[in-house]
């Protein structure tokens, strides 16, 4: 079906606005792909259901931790929206290694003449306490450095250690937080602590989820304490008041189970066996509604699929709109996809992850594939006026590009301005109001142009071998990032990414 004339005029206008002003006498005519991209851009910048989809996911489904009833509802919610748009969609099962959900968490701090009850949140993969709670001395662990542990010494054994933190302001701070936490917890476990209590790093006393660095292997109660309550406890400790902490963590835990990704698909015309994956994770933590992380980008991908279908656009390559689950607990949904589709990965030409909230897209991480940079630049030509865009060619761990990267598939992560992302990361405050509708639509235009460019261009990058990925690990800080995110051992033993040569792939833990 041909697009109606008003949409053609809107496409022409969007292309004119997006491209830099040329010398008209010398300007080349836009290619068919650029014209189609402009049509898509004009459509998503208009009055589509994208923002209403985000509101519905955040308000009606709410926080949707993998393994929860809300997460099951989110899968059906996404399937219904794809199918209502006329887009083929399916739920694909994958294995999760362990169930972890919080039912309730409370704490009280006691000392001579002192008693108060700061709010706490259990860290994902914390151990539960006995029904009546666990009580142990609460000690000042400073920043959790090696020197701090030497200062605390043998008193750390059997105690809860309270760790001071900086207030989180941006994404760089978030990555530092992950890296430092892994080091702190390694020292704490070696010291035989009863558990670790982090001063909350979010402003406004917001509670949030921050996974224990060793994941399901953890055996200790671990929690985040509201920032003001933790500051009060530290002041008391530093004034010489001895304190005990009683924590009651009521958790729902269990062994392996099955979760589901949602895959929408628009089949390619001339190269249907070649696949471009556009991904955003459907799961979130449960304290807030999961708007920034990552409902906004779920709504974006749904709307891009909807508008492509409505406009009758036909990509050369197959486009898969992947709404992952299990991301927050270890990026297991995308890992499961790479296993389910292992025989197709040689034909996967690109995997994109959009997962840094609602801030403006400023470019893309090309994850150590420098040959991607000019291809991304070309794909973004129809939206050049929404830039500038700068590609950053360093590998990044922490979202659903990871397993594609370790399988050697060309992969991208949208690089975004932090906006409100950092202070609300995994927090109770991650609600609908955190997203600016105009910026989200602009990001949809950028991702739409990128997707259409890669779905229609002739060029494609070959899949890398395990040896080539090993070189990337060796020559960058990729290995250290993997250790911070508790995925290094799975790469080293062949559980994730390219299997070890001559050995069968172990089961996904």
Short mmCIF file of C-alpha atoms in Angstrom, two decimals:
data_model
loop_
_atom_site.label_atom_id
_atom_site.label_comp_id
_atom_site.label_asym_id
_atom_site.label_seq_id
_atom_site.Cartn_x
_atom_site.Cartn_y
_atom_site.Cartn_z
CA UNK A 1 0.00 0.00 0.00
CA UNK A 2 1.40 3.40 -0.97
CA UNK A 3 1.67 6.01 1.79
CA UNK A 4 -0.96 8.77 1.63
CA UNK A 5 0.14 12.11 0.21
CA UNK A 6 0.18 13.97 3.58
CA UNK A 7 2.69 11.43 4.90
CA UNK A 8 4.82 11.81 1.80
CA UNK A 9 4.86 15.57 2.35
CA UNK A 10 5.74 15.01 6.03
CA UNK A 11 8.57 12.70 4.99
CA UNK A 12 9.94 15.27 2.58
CA UNK A 13 9.73 17.95 5.28
CA UNK A 14 11.46 15.76 7.89
CA UNK A 15 14.24 14.92 5.46
CA UNK A 16 14.71 18.59 4.64
CA UNK A 17 14.85 19.48 8.33
CA UNK A 18 17.18 16.66 9.26
CA UNK A 19 19.79 17.05 6.54
CA UNK A 20 22.31 19.90 6.61
CA UNK A 21 21.52 22.75 4.26
CA UNK A 22 23.17 21.89 0.92
CA UNK A 23 24.11 23.89 -2.09
CA UNK A 24 20.97 22.94 -3.98
CA UNK A 25 22.59 23.01 -7.39
CA UNK A 26 25.07 20.33 -6.33
CA UNK A 27 22.94 18.35 -3.88
CA UNK A 28 22.57 14.64 -4.73
CA UNK A 29 19.06 13.23 -4.65
CA UNK A 30 18.36 11.13 -1.54
CA UNK A 31 18.54 7.40 -2.08
CA UNK A 32 15.41 5.22 -1.83
CA UNK A 33 16.57 4.06 1.60
CA UNK A 34 17.00 7.66 2.78
CA UNK A 35 13.54 8.57 1.52
CA UNK A 36 12.04 5.58 3.37
CA UNK A 37 13.97 6.50 6.50
CA UNK A 38 12.66 10.06 6.24
CA UNK A 39 9.11 8.73 5.96
CA UNK A 40 9.63 6.68 9.13
CA UNK A 41 11.24 9.64 10.92
CA UNK A 42 8.32 11.90 10.09
CA UNK A 43 5.89 9.29 11.34
CA UNK A 44 7.44 8.65 14.79
CA UNK A 45 7.89 12.38 15.38
CA UNK A 46 4.13 12.76 15.04
CA UNK A 47 1.15 11.73 17.16
CA UNK A 48 1.71 8.00 17.64
CA UNK A 49 0.70 5.82 20.64
CA UNK A 50 4.32 5.67 21.89
CA UNK A 51 3.85 7.82 24.99
CA UNK A 52 0.57 6.13 25.89
CA UNK A 53 2.32 2.76 25.60
CA UNK A 54 4.95 3.95 28.06
CA UNK A 55 2.30 5.20 30.48
CA UNK A 56 0.42 1.90 30.25
CA UNK A 57 3.52 -0.21 30.85
CA UNK A 58 4.67 1.89 33.82
CA UNK A 59 1.28 2.55 35.46
CA UNK A 60 -0.76 -0.54 34.61
CA UNK A 61 1.91 -3.25 34.61
CA UNK A 62 4.38 -1.45 36.91
CA UNK A 63 7.72 -2.74 38.13
CA UNK A 64 8.32 -6.11 36.45
CA UNK A 65 11.21 -8.08 37.90
CA UNK A 66 11.90 -11.28 36.00
CA UNK A 67 10.10 -14.15 37.70
CA UNK A 68 7.26 -11.96 39.03
CA UNK A 69 3.59 -11.97 38.09
CA UNK A 70 4.01 -8.42 36.78
CA UNK A 71 6.73 -9.62 34.44
CA UNK A 72 4.42 -12.33 33.09
CA UNK A 73 1.81 -9.63 32.47
CA UNK A 74 4.37 -7.50 30.64
CA UNK A 75 5.04 -10.34 28.18
CA UNK A 76 1.34 -10.58 27.33
CA UNK A 77 1.12 -6.78 27.19
CA UNK A 78 3.93 -6.61 24.61
CA UNK A 79 2.57 -9.48 22.51
CA UNK A 80 -0.84 -7.81 22.37
CA UNK A 81 0.62 -4.50 21.21
CA UNK A 82 2.77 -6.02 18.49
CA UNK A 83 -0.14 -8.08 17.18
CA UNK A 84 -2.58 -5.16 17.34
CA UNK A 85 -0.15 -3.30 15.07
CA UNK A 86 -0.13 -6.18 12.60
CA UNK A 87 3.45 -7.17 13.48
CA UNK A 88 4.24 -10.85 13.81
CA UNK A 89 5.31 -11.56 17.39
CA UNK A 90 6.17 -14.53 19.57
CA UNK A 91 7.35 -15.27 23.09
CA UNK A 92 10.64 -17.20 23.22
CA UNK A 93 11.55 -19.12 26.40
CA UNK A 94 15.00 -19.06 27.92
CA UNK A 95 16.51 -20.38 31.18
CA UNK A 96 17.03 -18.25 34.28
CA UNK A 97 19.57 -19.65 36.76
CA UNK A 98 17.84 -18.63 39.99
CA UNK A 99 14.71 -16.91 41.25
CA UNK A 100 15.10 -13.83 43.47
CA UNK A 101 12.32 -11.47 44.55
CA UNK A 102 11.87 -9.36 47.68
CA UNK A 103 8.67 -9.70 49.69
CA UNK A 104 9.72 -7.31 52.47
CA UNK A 105 12.77 -5.72 54.11
CA UNK A 106 13.08 -3.89 57.41
CA UNK A 107 15.94 -2.90 59.70
CA UNK A 108 16.51 -1.31 63.07
CA UNK A 109 19.65 0.26 64.55
CA UNK A 110 20.17 0.06 68.32
CA UNK A 111 22.76 1.43 70.71
CA UNK A 112 22.99 2.93 74.20
CA UNK A 113 20.06 5.36 74.34
CA UNK A 114 19.57 5.09 70.54
CA UNK A 115 17.04 3.22 68.44
CA UNK A 116 15.77 4.05 64.95
CA UNK A 117 14.45 2.17 61.93
CA UNK A 118 15.91 3.38 58.61
CA UNK A 119 14.30 2.07 55.45
CA UNK A 120 16.28 -0.60 53.61
CA UNK A 121 16.01 -2.56 50.38
CA UNK A 122 17.49 -6.01 49.92
CA UNK A 123 20.10 -6.21 47.18
CA UNK A 124 19.23 -8.65 44.40
CA UNK A 125 20.68 -12.07 45.29
CA UNK A 126 20.97 -11.13 48.94
CA UNK A 127 20.42 -14.09 51.22
CA UNK A 128 17.28 -14.06 53.35
CA UNK A 129 17.48 -13.72 57.12
CA UNK A 130 15.81 -16.08 59.57
CA UNK A 131 12.16 -15.24 60.22
CA UNK A 132 13.00 -13.19 63.31
CA UNK A 133 15.85 -11.40 61.57
CA UNK A 134 19.61 -11.34 61.98
CA UNK A 135 21.35 -9.14 64.56
CA UNK A 136 25.05 -8.27 64.48
CA UNK A 137 27.34 -5.35 65.30
CA UNK A 138 27.17 -2.51 62.77
CA UNK A 139 30.66 -1.20 61.97
CA UNK A 140 31.94 1.81 60.05
CA UNK A 141 33.71 0.43 56.96
CA UNK A 142 34.51 3.85 55.49
CA UNK A 143 34.58 3.62 51.72
CA UNK A 144 35.37 -0.10 51.81
CA UNK A 145 38.95 0.37 50.62
CA UNK A 146 41.78 -2.01 51.43
CA UNK A 147 42.97 0.47 54.08
CA UNK A 148 39.47 0.60 55.60
CA UNK A 149 39.38 -3.18 55.93
CA UNK A 150 42.81 -3.16 57.54
CA UNK A 151 41.51 -0.59 60.03
CA UNK A 152 38.45 -2.67 60.91
CA UNK A 153 40.56 -5.81 61.08
CA UNK A 154 39.26 -8.93 62.84
CA UNK A 155 36.17 -7.08 64.12
CA UNK A 156 34.69 -7.43 60.60
CA UNK A 157 34.07 -11.15 61.10
CA UNK A 158 30.41 -11.70 61.92
CA UNK A 159 29.52 -7.99 61.69
CA UNK A 160 27.43 -5.90 59.33
CA UNK A 161 29.70 -3.38 57.59
CA UNK A 162 28.25 0.03 56.70
CA UNK A 163 29.88 1.47 53.55
CA UNK A 164 29.79 5.19 52.75
CA UNK A 165 29.03 6.19 49.15
CA UNK A 166 29.04 9.27 46.93
CA UNK A 167 25.74 10.55 45.64
CA UNK A 168 25.15 9.17 42.14
CA UNK A 169 24.84 11.89 39.51
CA UNK A 170 25.57 10.35 36.10
CA UNK A 171 26.21 7.19 34.12
CA UNK A 172 29.97 7.38 34.63
CA UNK A 173 29.32 7.34 38.36
CA UNK A 174 27.07 4.35 37.93
CA UNK A 175 29.79 2.30 36.24
CA UNK A 176 32.23 3.31 38.99
CA UNK A 177 29.66 2.20 41.54
CA UNK A 178 29.47 -1.27 39.98
CA UNK A 179 33.23 -1.60 39.78
CA UNK A 180 33.88 -0.40 43.34
CA UNK A 181 31.09 -2.58 44.78
CA UNK A 182 32.64 -5.71 43.30
CA UNK A 183 35.95 -4.88 44.99
CA UNK A 184 34.30 -4.03 48.33
CA UNK A 185 32.29 -7.23 48.37
CA UNK A 186 35.33 -9.34 47.54
CA UNK A 187 37.11 -7.90 50.58
CA UNK A 188 34.03 -8.26 52.76
CA UNK A 189 33.43 -11.91 51.90
CA UNK A 190 37.10 -12.70 52.53
CA UNK A 191 36.81 -11.00 55.93
CA UNK A 192 33.89 -13.22 56.94
CA UNK A 193 31.33 -10.45 57.46
CA UNK A 194 27.71 -11.14 58.39
CA UNK A 195 26.64 -8.82 55.58
CA UNK A 196 27.20 -5.50 53.84
CA UNK A 197 25.03 -2.39 54.14
CA UNK A 198 25.56 0.36 51.55
CA UNK A 199 24.64 3.96 52.25
CA UNK A 200 22.08 4.77 49.56
CA UNK A 201 23.68 6.75 46.75
CA UNK A 202 20.44 8.20 45.34
CA UNK A 203 19.26 11.68 46.38
CA UNK A 204 16.06 12.23 48.32
CA UNK A 205 16.46 9.03 50.36
CA UNK A 206 15.33 6.97 47.36
CA UNK A 207 15.77 3.23 47.77
CA UNK A 208 16.92 1.15 44.82
CA UNK A 209 18.17 -2.25 43.73
CA UNK A 210 21.87 -2.90 43.19
CA UNK A 211 22.79 -6.55 42.54
CA UNK A 212 25.29 -8.37 44.71
CA UNK A 213 28.44 -8.71 42.62
CA UNK A 214 28.61 -12.52 42.79
CA UNK A 215 24.96 -12.99 41.89
CA UNK A 216 23.22 -16.20 42.95
CA UNK A 217 26.43 -17.52 44.57
CA UNK A 218 26.02 -15.02 47.42
CA UNK A 219 25.28 -16.44 50.89
CA UNK A 220 24.96 -13.29 53.06
CA UNK A 221 22.26 -10.68 53.76
CA UNK A 222 23.06 -7.59 51.70
CA UNK A 223 21.13 -4.33 51.61
CA UNK A 224 20.96 -0.64 50.75
CA UNK A 225 19.98 1.79 53.54
CA UNK A 226 18.32 5.14 52.90
CA UNK A 227 20.99 7.81 52.67
CA UNK A 228 19.98 9.95 55.64
CA UNK A 229 19.57 6.95 57.92
CA UNK A 230 23.00 5.66 56.94
CA UNK A 231 24.54 9.08 57.54
CA UNK A 232 23.01 9.15 61.01
CA UNK A 233 24.41 5.71 61.80
CA UNK A 234 27.88 6.73 60.59
CA UNK A 235 27.82 9.91 62.69
CA UNK A 236 26.95 7.86 65.76
CA UNK A 237 29.66 5.31 65.06
CA UNK A 238 32.25 8.03 64.48
CA UNK A 239 31.22 9.69 67.73
CA UNK A 240 32.02 6.45 69.55
CA UNK A 241 28.53 4.94 69.95
CA UNK A 242 28.47 1.15 69.60
CA UNK A 243 25.61 0.03 67.36
CA UNK A 244 23.90 -3.21 66.42
CA UNK A 245 21.80 -3.76 63.30
CA UNK A 246 18.83 -6.11 63.12
CA UNK A 247 17.77 -6.88 59.55
CA UNK A 248 14.68 -8.81 58.50
CA UNK A 249 14.81 -9.76 54.80
CA UNK A 250 11.84 -11.77 53.56
CA UNK A 251 12.71 -13.08 50.11
CA UNK A 252 11.23 -15.40 47.52
CA UNK A 253 14.07 -17.48 46.13
CA UNK A 254 14.46 -20.69 44.17
CA UNK A 255 16.39 -22.60 41.59
CA UNK A 256 16.36 -22.46 37.79
CA UNK A 257 13.16 -21.55 35.98
CA UNK A 258 12.00 -20.42 32.53
CA UNK A 259 11.29 -16.85 31.50
CA UNK A 260 10.34 -15.41 28.10
CA UNK A 261 11.57 -12.77 25.68
CA UNK A 262 9.16 -11.10 23.26
CA UNK A 263 10.27 -10.96 19.62
CA UNK A 264 8.43 -8.87 17.03
CA UNK A 265 9.51 -9.40 13.44
CA UNK A 266 9.22 -7.69 10.07
CA UNK A 267 10.59 -10.14 7.54
CA UNK A 268 13.10 -8.98 4.99
CA UNK A 269 12.41 -9.02 1.26
CA UNK A 270 15.65 -9.64 -0.65
CA UNK A 271 17.77 -10.96 2.28
CA UNK A 272 15.27 -12.44 4.76
CA UNK A 273 17.89 -14.78 6.26
CA UNK A 274 20.00 -11.78 7.35
CA UNK A 275 18.87 -10.28 10.66
CA UNK A 276 19.13 -6.89 12.36
CA UNK A 277 18.19 -7.11 16.06
CA UNK A 278 16.85 -3.99 17.81
CA UNK A 279 16.75 -4.62 21.53
CA UNK A 280 15.48 -3.06 24.76
CA UNK A 281 14.81 -4.97 27.96
CA UNK A 282 11.25 -5.45 29.14
CA UNK A 283 12.07 -6.38 32.73
CA UNK A 284 12.77 -3.83 35.43
CA UNK A 285 13.30 -3.82 39.15
CA UNK A 286 10.20 -3.57 41.25
CA UNK A 287 10.52 -0.48 43.46
CA UNK A 288 9.48 1.96 40.70
CA UNK A 289 7.61 1.61 37.44
CA UNK A 290 10.70 1.11 35.28
CA UNK A 291 10.18 4.05 32.92
CA UNK A 292 13.82 4.99 32.39
CA UNK A 293 15.11 1.46 32.80
CA UNK A 294 13.87 0.49 30.36
CA UNK A 295 10.19 1.02 29.58
CA UNK A 296 10.79 4.12 27.46
CA UNK A 297 12.90 2.21 24.97
CA UNK A 298 10.48 -0.73 24.93
CA UNK A 299 7.75 1.73 23.94
CA UNK A 300 10.08 3.21 21.32
CA UNK A 301 10.80 -0.12 19.62
CA UNK A 302 7.14 -1.10 19.68
CA UNK A 303 6.26 2.16 17.97
CA UNK A 304 8.97 1.81 15.34
CA UNK A 305 7.62 -1.62 14.42
CA UNK A 306 4.08 -0.24 14.41
CA UNK A 307 4.95 2.67 12.12
CA UNK A 308 6.96 0.52 9.71
CA UNK A 309 4.00 -1.83 9.43
CA UNK A 310 1.50 1.03 9.04
CA UNK A 311 3.57 2.69 6.31
CA UNK A 312 4.10 -0.55 4.44
CA UNK A 313 7.91 -0.22 4.57
CA UNK A 314 9.73 -3.35 3.44
CA UNK A 315 13.30 -3.86 4.72
CA UNK A 316 15.77 -5.89 2.70
CA UNK A 317 16.95 -7.70 5.85
CA UNK A 318 14.71 -9.10 8.56
CA UNK A 319 14.19 -6.72 11.49
CA UNK A 320 13.67 -8.30 14.90
CA UNK A 321 12.38 -6.11 17.71
CA UNK A 322 13.62 -7.92 20.81
CA UNK A 323 12.14 -7.10 24.21
CA UNK A 324 14.45 -8.96 26.56
CA UNK A 325 13.77 -10.34 30.00
CA UNK A 326 16.32 -11.26 32.66
CA UNK A 327 18.53 -8.27 31.81
CA UNK A 328 18.62 -6.85 35.32
CA UNK A 329 19.64 -10.17 36.83
CA UNK A 330 22.51 -10.92 34.44
CA UNK A 331 21.47 -10.22 30.82
CA UNK A 332 20.08 -13.73 30.58
CA UNK A 333 17.34 -13.08 28.02
CA UNK A 334 19.72 -11.95 25.30
CA UNK A 335 22.10 -14.75 26.28
CA UNK A 336 19.24 -17.20 25.85
CA UNK A 337 18.46 -15.73 22.43
CA UNK A 338 22.03 -16.25 21.22
CA UNK A 339 21.73 -19.91 22.21
CA UNK A 340 18.29 -20.43 20.68
CA UNK A 341 19.43 -18.78 17.45
CA UNK A 342 23.04 -20.04 17.50
CA UNK A 343 22.90 -21.48 13.98
CA UNK A 344 21.68 -18.10 12.64
CA UNK A 345 24.29 -15.87 14.26
CA UNK A 346 26.55 -15.84 11.19
CA UNK A 347 23.64 -14.11 9.44
CA UNK A 348 23.06 -11.53 12.18
CA UNK A 349 24.47 -8.33 10.74
CA UNK A 350 23.81 -6.07 13.74
CA UNK A 351 22.48 -6.16 17.30
CA UNK A 352 21.50 -2.84 18.89
CA UNK A 353 20.76 -2.21 22.57
CA UNK A 354 18.98 0.95 23.76
CA UNK A 355 19.13 1.05 27.56
CA UNK A 356 20.19 4.41 29.03
CA UNK A 357 16.80 5.94 29.73
CA UNK A 358 15.26 8.94 28.00
CA UNK A 359 18.26 11.22 27.50
CA UNK A 360 19.03 12.43 23.98
CA UNK A 361 20.97 9.95 21.84
CA UNK A 362 24.35 11.50 21.06
CA UNK A 363 25.79 8.61 19.07
CA UNK A 364 26.54 4.94 19.53
CA UNK A 365 29.12 2.73 21.21
CA UNK A 366 30.56 0.53 18.47
CA UNK A 367 32.15 -1.84 20.99
CA UNK A 368 35.57 -2.35 19.46
CA UNK A 369 34.37 -2.72 15.86
CA UNK A 370 35.89 0.38 14.24
CA UNK A 371 34.56 -0.64 10.83
CA UNK A 372 31.08 0.02 12.19
CA UNK A 373 31.72 3.74 12.61
CA UNK A 374 31.36 4.80 8.96
CA UNK A 375 28.34 2.54 8.54
CA UNK A 376 26.63 4.14 11.54
CA UNK A 377 27.51 7.58 10.19
CA UNK A 378 25.91 6.71 6.87
CA UNK A 379 22.78 5.24 8.44
CA UNK A 380 22.29 8.42 10.48
CA UNK A 381 22.49 10.72 7.47
CA UNK A 382 18.68 11.16 7.24
CA UNK A 383 18.66 12.53 10.81
CA UNK A 384 21.89 14.52 10.69
CA UNK A 385 19.98 17.64 11.73
CA UNK A 386 19.07 15.96 15.04
CA UNK A 387 22.76 15.52 15.89
CA UNK A 388 25.62 15.94 16.06
CA UNK A 389 26.35 12.24 16.60
CA UNK A 390 29.68 10.89 17.76
CA UNK A 391 30.48 7.18 17.73
CA UNK A 392 32.62 5.81 20.58
CA UNK A 393 34.63 2.73 19.64
CA UNK A 394 35.16 1.08 23.03
CA UNK A 395 33.56 -2.12 24.32
CA UNK A 396 30.89 -1.75 27.00
CA UNK A 397 29.44 -4.38 29.34
CA UNK A 398 26.21 -3.95 31.24
CA UNK A 399 23.35 -4.45 28.81
CA UNK A 400 22.03 -6.77 26.13
CA UNK A 401 24.70 -6.16 23.51
CA UNK A 402 27.05 -8.28 25.66
CA UNK A 403 26.36 -11.79 24.41
CA UNK A 404 26.24 -10.64 20.79
CA UNK A 405 29.64 -8.98 21.29
CA UNK A 406 31.07 -12.17 22.81
CA UNK A 407 29.64 -14.17 19.91
CA UNK A 408 31.41 -11.85 17.46
CA UNK A 409 28.26 -10.20 16.08
CA UNK A 410 28.57 -6.50 15.20
CA UNK A 411 26.79 -4.65 18.00
CA UNK A 412 25.88 -1.15 19.13
CA UNK A 413 24.66 0.57 22.29
CA UNK A 414 22.89 3.91 22.07
CA UNK A 415 24.97 6.53 23.89
CA UNK A 416 22.63 8.96 25.65
CA UNK A 417 22.82 12.12 27.70
CA UNK A 418 22.31 11.17 31.35
CA UNK A 419 19.25 13.45 31.87
CA UNK A 420 17.50 11.98 34.93
CA UNK A 421 18.90 8.46 34.53
CA UNK A 422 21.59 8.26 37.22
CA UNK A 423 19.74 9.61 40.28
CA UNK A 424 16.71 7.42 39.49
CA UNK A 425 18.55 4.26 38.44
CA UNK A 426 16.72 1.17 39.75
CA UNK A 427 15.02 3.48 42.24
CA UNK A 428 11.52 4.01 43.58
CA UNK A 429 11.51 7.30 41.65
CA UNK A 430 11.84 5.66 38.22
CA UNK A 431 8.35 6.60 37.09
CA UNK A 432 6.60 7.98 34.00
CA UNK A 433 7.39 11.63 34.79
CA UNK A 434 11.14 11.01 34.39
CA UNK A 435 10.82 10.81 30.59
CA UNK A 436 10.52 13.81 28.30
CA UNK A 437 8.13 12.92 25.47
CA UNK A 438 9.81 15.14 22.88
CA UNK A 439 13.24 13.65 23.55
CA UNK A 440 11.85 10.11 23.40
CA UNK A 441 10.30 10.81 20.00
CA UNK A 442 13.55 12.33 18.76
CA UNK A 443 15.39 9.22 19.92
CA UNK A 444 12.86 7.08 18.08
CA UNK A 445 13.64 9.02 14.90
CA UNK A 446 17.37 8.41 15.38
CA UNK A 447 16.96 4.68 16.10
CA UNK A 448 14.51 4.37 13.22
CA UNK A 449 16.97 5.88 10.75
CA UNK A 450 19.77 3.69 12.08
CA UNK A 451 17.67 0.54 11.90
CA UNK A 452 16.45 1.27 8.41
CA UNK A 453 19.97 2.06 7.23
CA UNK A 454 21.34 -1.27 8.47
CA UNK A 455 18.30 -3.17 7.20
CA UNK A 456 18.78 -1.83 3.66
CA UNK A 457 22.49 -1.13 3.10
CA UNK A 458 24.59 -3.52 1.01
CA UNK A 459 27.51 -3.63 3.46
CA UNK A 460 27.72 -6.00 6.41
CA UNK A 461 30.52 -6.90 8.78
CA UNK A 462 31.61 -10.52 9.16
CA UNK A 463 31.14 -12.28 12.46
CA UNK A 464 34.31 -12.40 14.57
CA UNK A 465 35.87 -15.63 15.78
CA UNK A 466 36.53 -16.43 19.45
CA UNK A 467 40.20 -15.60 18.84
CA UNK A 468 39.25 -12.14 17.56
CA UNK A 469 36.97 -11.55 20.56
CA UNK A 470 39.79 -12.75 22.85
CA UNK A 471 42.01 -10.09 21.29
CA UNK A 472 39.40 -7.44 22.11
CA UNK A 473 39.32 -8.69 25.70
CA UNK A 474 43.12 -8.62 25.93
CA UNK A 475 43.63 -5.19 24.36
CA UNK A 476 40.90 -3.26 26.25
CA UNK A 477 39.37 -3.11 29.73
CA UNK A 478 36.61 -5.49 28.61
CA UNK A 479 37.83 -8.24 30.94
CA UNK A 480 37.70 -5.97 33.98
CA UNK A 481 34.20 -4.85 33.08
CA UNK A 482 33.12 -8.47 32.76
CA UNK A 483 34.46 -9.21 36.24
CA UNK A 484 32.57 -6.22 37.66
CA UNK A 485 29.35 -7.55 36.12
CA UNK A 486 29.95 -11.15 37.24
CA UNK A 487 30.16 -12.59 33.70
CA UNK A 488 33.90 -13.21 33.34
CA UNK A 489 33.83 -16.83 34.44
CA UNK A 490 30.99 -17.64 32.04
CA UNK A 491 33.09 -16.34 29.13
CA UNK A 492 36.21 -18.10 30.37
CA UNK A 493 34.49 -21.49 30.65
CA UNK A 494 32.57 -21.14 27.35
CA UNK A 495 29.15 -20.83 28.97
CA UNK A 496 28.58 -17.47 27.24
CA UNK A 497 29.77 -16.19 23.90
CA UNK A 498 31.76 -18.34 21.50
CA UNK A 499 32.22 -21.82 23.00
CA UNK A 500 35.73 -23.01 23.74
CA UNK A 501 37.26 -24.74 20.73
CA UNK A 502 36.75 -28.47 20.78
CA UNK A 503 34.41 -28.41 23.78
CA UNK A 504 30.61 -28.57 23.89
CA UNK A 505 28.85 -25.47 25.17
CA UNK A 506 28.04 -25.87 28.87
CA UNK A 507 24.50 -25.14 30.02
CA UNK A 508 23.65 -21.52 30.75
CA UNK A 509 23.87 -21.15 34.52
#
